[in-house]
Amino acid sequence: MTTSNHSNMHKATAPDSQLSRRSALKLFGLGTTSMLLGSRSGFAEQEATRPNIVLIFSDDHGYTDLAIHGHCPDVRTPHFDQLARDGVLFTNGYVTAPQCVPSRAGLISGRHQNAFGVDDNHGGPLPHSEYTIAERLRDAGYVTGMVGKWHLDLKVQPGQNQQLPDYFPHRHGFEEYFYGPMGRYHASHDLDGNPLDNAPQVVNVPYYRIDAQTRAALSFLERRAGDDRPFFLYLAYFAPHSPMEDPPQYMERLAHVEEYERRMGLASVLAMDDGLGMIREKLEEMGVTENTLIFYISDNGAPEREGAYIGSRNDPLVGEKGMQTDGGQRVPFIAAWPGRIPSGQVFEEAVWQLDASATTLAVAEAPMDDRIEGVNLIPWLTGEQEGPVHDALYWRWRSQAAILSGHWKFVRLGNERRYLFDMREVGKETAAHNRIGEYPEIAEELEAKLRAKADTWKTPGLPEEVVAADRYFFDQHVDQTLEPLPYGEGRTGRYIPWDDGRPTTFPGSNGP
């Protein structure tokens, strides 16, 4: 599939998938279909005017690894592909930072994280002064649930990360929660849906982390029986982030992938894809598919450097996690709302995760104010409005800064290097394609706009000094003066071999 970047019109063509959607997987250990249908009347009593919302935010999922993007035949994502066919595939979907804490802080607050000082992973925890989207939805009458990686409760100090209970999800507007990256979770309910006394309680789970998080999400949906409130579920899958694992129930389905590290990365993506299929099957059984808005977005690009590679990739984009080239911040981005958004759309205008936050609040009729920096996308997705969603997108992270306006992107590495890229040329953010010598006036105008925006943030200005790690990134990916290591063992990040004693299915189920 090929599309032009930053077109003046939104395209509504049906994307082609390399895979047909296989039938939805049976729910594991959460009751039979007949039992679910027996409680369907409880769901039918929910408000019909405001949608339910499922916001899925994955971790280090690279742009390559959606089959519907058409960049790698090894990828298996039938349910993600079907979600895109049923709604919108955003081919220029971005996040506000190339790192997880600031990207998540932006999503949950609904505004650029630099505005309140969470510029990077050292900027947490998420301050209570931010009126989060969960708090806004709660105040609008939604039941709010959170599952998976939170990461907004950390105070990073030399040699350690301090987890602060006062910043757990329930202190930021989530009524129900099962949060943690893997193995050990802080929860309001167990995986069978039973409320836990004196929550949050620690729950230890031996299952593969993606399966555990899917089950927790399904349990949240099960608890909506008899609840007439609309729901908001924030599902933050901890995948394909390190540590890599090789669960046999997914690895065996990817035997065609020769590189073992790549197979592990794609196994975690496949597990998320299975989870999405189960969630959509559950929504159908609940009778709420037409009135449920689903977003799927990755928090940043995949890491590829030595010691960090997790088997996910960013081709054909340049760069990786930790960079303000597209490989670090342009991500898988899908939305579907069958009862409202026409299906089969490929949307080429630039958007970012703040727009998912703003859209969520707008359709929920939740409290909004001028702190919400995103744009409600519904008018564009229903054909009521056309053209660019944003005049410009702005970034500043560590010693890098960038601005995207129309088809021009200006990137600055401290006060040391400047680049101007024509983003109609996909995968060309390299020094060989730096157009700054041809269009210096465009670069100067964009840098001035970027500086003006940066001066409004909590820590004003643009970085002058260059962090060594950022220089290394640019030497390798942009200026290409360093030869990258081959994929596979030369770059491999942390890996935990699968313990054959660990269960691969849940009790009372046939397994994925």
GROMACS .gro file of C-alpha atoms in nm, residues 40 44 144 185 199 236 401 461 506:
model
    9
   40ARG     CA    1  -2.667  -0.897   2.739
   44ALA     CA    2  -2.832  -0.283   2.644
  144THR     CA    3  -1.302   0.408   3.411
  185TYR     CA    4   0.025  -0.626   3.938
  199ALA     CA    5  -0.725  -0.216   4.713
  236ALA     CA    6  -0.165  -0.033   2.800
  401ALA     CA    7   1.382   1.924   1.869
  461GLY     CA    8   1.382   2.717   2.491
  506PHE     CA    9  -0.598  -2.015   3.165
   0.00000   0.00000   0.00000
